[in-house]
Amino acid sequence: QLQLQESGPGLVKPSETLSLTCTVSGGSVSSSSHYWGWVRQSPGKGLEWIGSIYYSGRPYYNPSLKSRVTMSVDTAKNQFSLRLSSVTAADTAVYYCARRLGLGEPFDYWGQGTLVTVSS
Amino acid sequence: SYVLTQPPSVSVAPGKTARITCGGDNIGSKSVHWYQQKPGQAPVLVIYYNSDRPSGIPERFSGSNSGNTATLTISRVEAGDEADYYCQVWDRSVVFGGGTKLTVL
């Protein structure tokens, strides 16, 4: 059974960079055709896609966040990561990592989510 | 960018049928996925590719998609179905609907 687990600081200061890691167990980040992604949810709000990264390392970002987002895959650690720069209070959210099996495919496995608060 | 529109809330009595809509321009030409999210939990896929159910999802959950509207239908609604429901498509990026809160009266 595939499992995803987010980790990273729960508190980030404004203007700094948010960094999160998703550790994959029960499967491999190197599996062909897998897209590993991030979705966030601001308190009381809906789901927002941040981006996805193909198993080979090619990223796909939400156009509205593209200028601040970087994603990467670490095959040795079986992890993938998110970096979001120049954060503001509007970036306070629960961040989920999730898997898709293709660009048009659904997110079939999700992490439990991690709350990141942006505050000084 | 592509926009998906969902009603903010839907209420239904136990045992009745709930229908949650997801509107979008010619959405019938796209594949729609639906997620259920209960408070404090991650979303769970309940319908994919318009009408397919993942294993473990009750047959009470069904979906359809035509024209400008996709619909998630929950038959014989139970108290445990109370949750937020989100539709999602791929249109050069992942797009989620705003979500619908299903209340079981």
PDB file of N, CA and C in Angstrom, chain A residues 39 41 45-49 52 60-63 96 100 103-108 110-113, chain B residues 31 33 35 37 40-45 47-49 84 86 88 90 92-98:
ATOM      1  N   VAL A  39      -0.812  19.875  -3.217  1.00  0.00           N
ATOM      2  CA  VAL A  39      -2.095  20.576  -3.189  1.00  0.00           C
ATOM      3  C   VAL A  39      -2.195  21.248  -1.826  1.00  0.00           C
ATOM      4  N   GLN A  41      -4.540  23.826   1.005  1.00  0.00           N
ATOM      5  CA  GLN A  41      -5.886  24.238   1.393  1.00  0.00           C
ATOM      6  C   GLN A  41      -5.772  25.266   2.507  1.00  0.00           C
ATOM      7  N   LYS A  45     -10.994  27.074   3.335  1.00  0.00           N
ATOM      8  CA  LYS A  45     -11.121  27.274   1.891  1.00  0.00           C
ATOM      9  C   LYS A  45     -11.027  25.954   1.125  1.00  0.00           C
ATOM     10  N   GLY A  46     -11.046  26.078  -0.195  1.00  0.00           N
ATOM     11  CA  GLY A  46     -11.013  24.904  -1.046  1.00  0.00           C
ATOM     12  C   GLY A  46      -9.595  24.455  -1.389  1.00  0.00           C
ATOM     13  N   LEU A  47      -9.531  23.467  -2.269  1.00  0.00           N
ATOM     14  CA  LEU A  47      -8.256  22.883  -2.668  1.00  0.00           C
ATOM     15  C   LEU A  47      -7.616  23.695  -3.786  1.00  0.00           C
ATOM     16  N   GLU A  48      -6.312  23.860  -3.700  1.00  0.00           N
ATOM     17  CA  GLU A  48      -5.562  24.578  -4.732  1.00  0.00           C
ATOM     18  C   GLU A  48      -4.354  23.742  -5.136  1.00  0.00           C
ATOM     19  N   TRP A  49      -4.258  23.452  -6.421  1.00  0.00           N
ATOM     20  CA  TRP A  49      -3.114  22.701  -6.931  1.00  0.00           C
ATOM     21  C   TRP A  49      -1.898  23.615  -7.009  1.00  0.00           C
ATOM     22  N   SER A  52       2.974  19.645  -9.964  1.00  0.00           N
ATOM     23  CA  SER A  52       3.326  18.230  -9.977  1.00  0.00           C
ATOM     24  C   SER A  52       4.683  18.069 -10.635  1.00  0.00           C
ATOM     25  N   TYR A  60       5.496  20.571 -13.472  1.00  0.00           N
ATOM     26  CA  TYR A  60       4.333  21.281 -14.005  1.00  0.00           C
ATOM     27  C   TYR A  60       3.791  22.119 -12.861  1.00  0.00           C
ATOM     28  N   TYR A  61       3.743  23.433 -13.048  1.00  0.00           N
ATOM     29  CA  TYR A  61       3.360  24.315 -11.964  1.00  0.00           C
ATOM     30  C   TYR A  61       2.049  25.028 -12.263  1.00  0.00           C
ATOM     31  N   ASN A  62       1.334  25.352 -11.193  1.00  0.00           N
ATOM     32  CA  ASN A  62       0.164  26.221 -11.310  1.00  0.00           C
ATOM     33  C   ASN A  62       0.649  27.587 -11.818  1.00  0.00           C
ATOM     34  N   PRO A  63       0.086  28.066 -12.912  1.00  0.00           N
ATOM     35  CA  PRO A  63       0.566  29.360 -13.460  1.00  0.00           C
ATOM     36  C   PRO A  63       0.546  30.495 -12.433  1.00  0.00           C
ATOM     37  N   TYR A  96      -0.746  19.283   1.184  1.00  0.00           N
ATOM     38  CA  TYR A  96      -0.842  17.841   0.952  1.00  0.00           C
ATOM     39  C   TYR A  96       0.084  17.449  -0.197  1.00  0.00           C
ATOM     40  N   ARG A 100      -0.417  11.114  -8.856  1.00  0.00           N
ATOM     41  CA  ARG A 100      -1.273  10.851 -10.020  1.00  0.00           C
ATOM     42  C   ARG A 100      -0.505   9.936 -10.961  1.00  0.00           C
ATOM     43  N   LEU A 103      -1.167  13.044 -16.447  1.00  0.00           N
ATOM     44  CA  LEU A 103      -1.593  14.444 -16.330  1.00  0.00           C
ATOM     45  C   LEU A 103      -3.103  14.563 -16.157  1.00  0.00           C
ATOM     46  N   GLY A 104      -3.858  13.737 -16.830  1.00  0.00           N
ATOM     47  CA  GLY A 104      -5.311  13.810 -16.725  1.00  0.00           C
ATOM     48  C   GLY A 104      -5.893  12.884 -15.690  1.00  0.00           C
ATOM     49  N   GLU A 105      -5.037  12.191 -14.988  1.00  0.00           N
ATOM     50  CA  GLU A 105      -5.477  11.195 -14.003  1.00  0.00           C
ATOM     51  C   GLU A 105      -5.853  11.871 -12.689  1.00  0.00           C
ATOM     52  N   PRO A 106      -6.631  11.180 -11.858  1.00  0.00           N
ATOM     53  CA  PRO A 106      -6.976  11.745 -10.551  1.00  0.00           C
ATOM     54  C   PRO A 106      -5.841  11.546  -9.554  1.00  0.00           C
ATOM     55  N   PHE A 107      -5.917  12.262  -8.457  1.00  0.00           N
ATOM     56  CA  PHE A 107      -5.015  12.045  -7.333  1.00  0.00           C
ATOM     57  C   PHE A 107      -5.555  10.845  -6.557  1.00  0.00           C
ATOM     58  N   ASP A 108      -4.824   9.739  -6.597  1.00  0.00           N
ATOM     59  CA  ASP A 108      -5.365   8.523  -5.992  1.00  0.00           C
ATOM     60  C   ASP A 108      -4.784   8.223  -4.616  1.00  0.00           C
ATOM     61  N   TRP A 110      -2.971  10.258  -1.189  1.00  0.00           N
ATOM     62  CA  TRP A 110      -2.701  11.549  -0.559  1.00  0.00           C
ATOM     63  C   TRP A 110      -1.957  11.329   0.756  1.00  0.00           C
ATOM     64  N   GLY A 111      -1.114  12.302   1.099  1.00  0.00           N
ATOM     65  CA  GLY A 111      -0.579  12.348   2.437  1.00  0.00           C
ATOM     66  C   GLY A 111      -1.637  12.884   3.389  1.00  0.00           C
ATOM     67  N   GLN A 112      -1.342  12.872   4.660  1.00  0.00           N
ATOM     68  CA  GLN A 112      -2.299  13.334   5.664  1.00  0.00           C
ATOM     69  C   GLN A 112      -2.373  14.848   5.734  1.00  0.00           C
ATOM     70  N   GLY A 113      -1.368  15.515   5.162  1.00  0.00           N
ATOM     71  CA  GLY A 113      -1.354  16.965   5.171  1.00  0.00           C
ATOM     72  C   GLY A 113      -0.556  17.524   6.346  1.00  0.00           C
TER      73      GLY A 113
ATOM     74  N   SER B  31     -12.509  14.907 -18.624  1.00  0.00           N
ATOM     75  CA  SER B  31     -12.664  13.869 -17.607  1.00  0.00           C
ATOM     76  C   SER B  31     -12.728  14.525 -16.236  1.00  0.00           C
ATOM     77  N   HIS B  33     -13.066  14.262 -12.065  1.00  0.00           N
ATOM     78  CA  HIS B  33     -12.824  13.432 -10.886  1.00  0.00           C
ATOM     79  C   HIS B  33     -13.465  14.110  -9.678  1.00  0.00           C
ATOM     80  N   TYR B  35     -13.795  14.221  -5.308  1.00  0.00           N
ATOM     81  CA  TYR B  35     -13.174  13.889  -4.037  1.00  0.00           C
ATOM     82  C   TYR B  35     -14.129  14.213  -2.898  1.00  0.00           C
ATOM     83  N   GLN B  37     -14.049  15.071   1.201  1.00  0.00           N
ATOM     84  CA  GLN B  37     -13.146  15.476   2.267  1.00  0.00           C
ATOM     85  C   GLN B  37     -13.923  15.717   3.541  1.00  0.00           C
ATOM     86  N   GLY B  40     -10.698  17.719   8.878  1.00  0.00           N
ATOM     87  CA  GLY B  40      -9.419  17.282   9.412  1.00  0.00           C
ATOM     88  C   GLY B  40      -8.768  16.141   8.662  1.00  0.00           C
ATOM     89  N   GLN B  41      -9.347  15.743   7.539  1.00  0.00           N
ATOM     90  CA  GLN B  41      -8.805  14.619   6.777  1.00  0.00           C
ATOM     91  C   GLN B  41      -8.400  15.036   5.377  1.00  0.00           C
ATOM     92  N   ALA B  42      -7.542  14.230   4.774  1.00  0.00           N
ATOM     93  CA  ALA B  42      -7.173  14.453   3.386  1.00  0.00           C
ATOM     94  C   ALA B  42      -8.338  14.070   2.464  1.00  0.00           C
ATOM     95  N   PRO B  43      -8.381  14.645   1.297  1.00  0.00           N
ATOM     96  CA  PRO B  43      -9.420  14.251   0.332  1.00  0.00           C
ATOM     97  C   PRO B  43      -9.291  12.777  -0.037  1.00  0.00           C
ATOM     98  N   VAL B  44     -10.428  12.194  -0.386  1.00  0.00           N
ATOM     99  CA  VAL B  44     -10.481  10.808  -0.838  1.00  0.00           C
ATOM    100  C   VAL B  44     -11.176  10.783  -2.186  1.00  0.00           C
ATOM    101  N   LEU B  45     -10.585  10.098  -3.141  1.00  0.00           N
ATOM    102  CA  LEU B  45     -11.175   9.972  -4.466  1.00  0.00           C
ATOM    103  C   LEU B  45     -12.412   9.094  -4.387  1.00  0.00           C
ATOM    104  N   ILE B  47     -14.978   9.292  -7.237  1.00  0.00           N
ATOM    105  CA  ILE B  47     -15.349   9.026  -8.626  1.00  0.00           C
ATOM    106  C   ILE B  47     -14.210   9.530  -9.505  1.00  0.00           C
ATOM    107  N   TYR B  48     -13.820   8.731 -10.497  1.00  0.00           N
ATOM    108  CA  TYR B  48     -12.816   9.182 -11.449  1.00  0.00           C
ATOM    109  C   TYR B  48     -13.298   8.910 -12.869  1.00  0.00           C
ATOM    110  N   TYR B  49     -12.728   9.661 -13.778  1.00  0.00           N
ATOM    111  CA  TYR B  49     -13.166   9.571 -15.169  1.00  0.00           C
ATOM    112  C   TYR B  49     -14.697   9.592 -15.279  1.00  0.00           C
ATOM    113  N   ASP B  84     -17.289  17.688   2.575  1.00  0.00           N
ATOM    114  CA  ASP B  84     -17.099  18.581   1.435  1.00  0.00           C
ATOM    115  C   ASP B  84     -16.737  17.734   0.219  1.00  0.00           C
ATOM    116  N   TYR B  86     -15.379  17.903  -3.878  1.00  0.00           N
ATOM    117  CA  TYR B  86     -14.697  18.725  -4.869  1.00  0.00           C
ATOM    118  C   TYR B  86     -14.640  17.997  -6.219  1.00  0.00           C
ATOM    119  N   GLN B  88     -12.768  17.979 -10.057  1.00  0.00           N
ATOM    120  CA  GLN B  88     -11.429  18.324 -10.549  1.00  0.00           C
ATOM    121  C   GLN B  88     -11.287  17.868 -11.996  1.00  0.00           C
ATOM    122  N   TRP B  90      -8.397  18.288 -15.611  1.00  0.00           N
ATOM    123  CA  TRP B  90      -7.103  18.717 -16.115  1.00  0.00           C
ATOM    124  C   TRP B  90      -7.364  19.584 -17.342  1.00  0.00           C
ATOM    125  N   ARG B  92      -4.672  21.838 -18.975  1.00  0.00           N
ATOM    126  CA  ARG B  92      -3.304  22.354 -19.015  1.00  0.00           C
ATOM    127  C   ARG B  92      -2.762  22.642 -17.616  1.00  0.00           C
ATOM    128  N   SER B  93      -3.580  22.474 -16.639  1.00  0.00           N
ATOM    129  CA  SER B  93      -3.175  22.448 -15.236  1.00  0.00           C
ATOM    130  C   SER B  93      -4.315  21.792 -14.472  1.00  0.00           C
ATOM    131  N   VAL B  94      -4.048  21.431 -13.246  1.00  0.00           N
ATOM    132  CA  VAL B  94      -5.108  20.842 -12.426  1.00  0.00           C
ATOM    133  C   VAL B  94      -6.045  21.952 -11.965  1.00  0.00           C
ATOM    134  N   VAL B  95      -7.334  21.735 -12.131  1.00  0.00           N
ATOM    135  CA  VAL B  95      -8.335  22.711 -11.706  1.00  0.00           C
ATOM    136  C   VAL B  95      -9.309  22.028 -10.758  1.00  0.00           C
ATOM    137  N   PHE B  96      -9.516  22.633  -9.609  1.00  0.00           N
ATOM    138  CA  PHE B  96     -10.506  22.150  -8.656  1.00  0.00           C
ATOM    139  C   PHE B  96     -11.708  23.087  -8.656  1.00  0.00           C
ATOM    140  N   GLY B  97     -12.870  22.522  -8.417  1.00  0.00           N
ATOM    141  CA  GLY B  97     -14.030  23.342  -8.133  1.00  0.00           C
ATOM    142  C   GLY B  97     -13.911  23.901  -6.728  1.00  0.00           C
ATOM    143  N   GLY B  98     -14.774  24.853  -6.417  1.00  0.00           N
ATOM    144  CA  GLY B  98     -14.697  25.513  -5.123  1.00  0.00           C
ATOM    145  C   GLY B  98     -15.159  24.656  -3.948  1.00  0.00           C
TER     146      GLY B  98
END
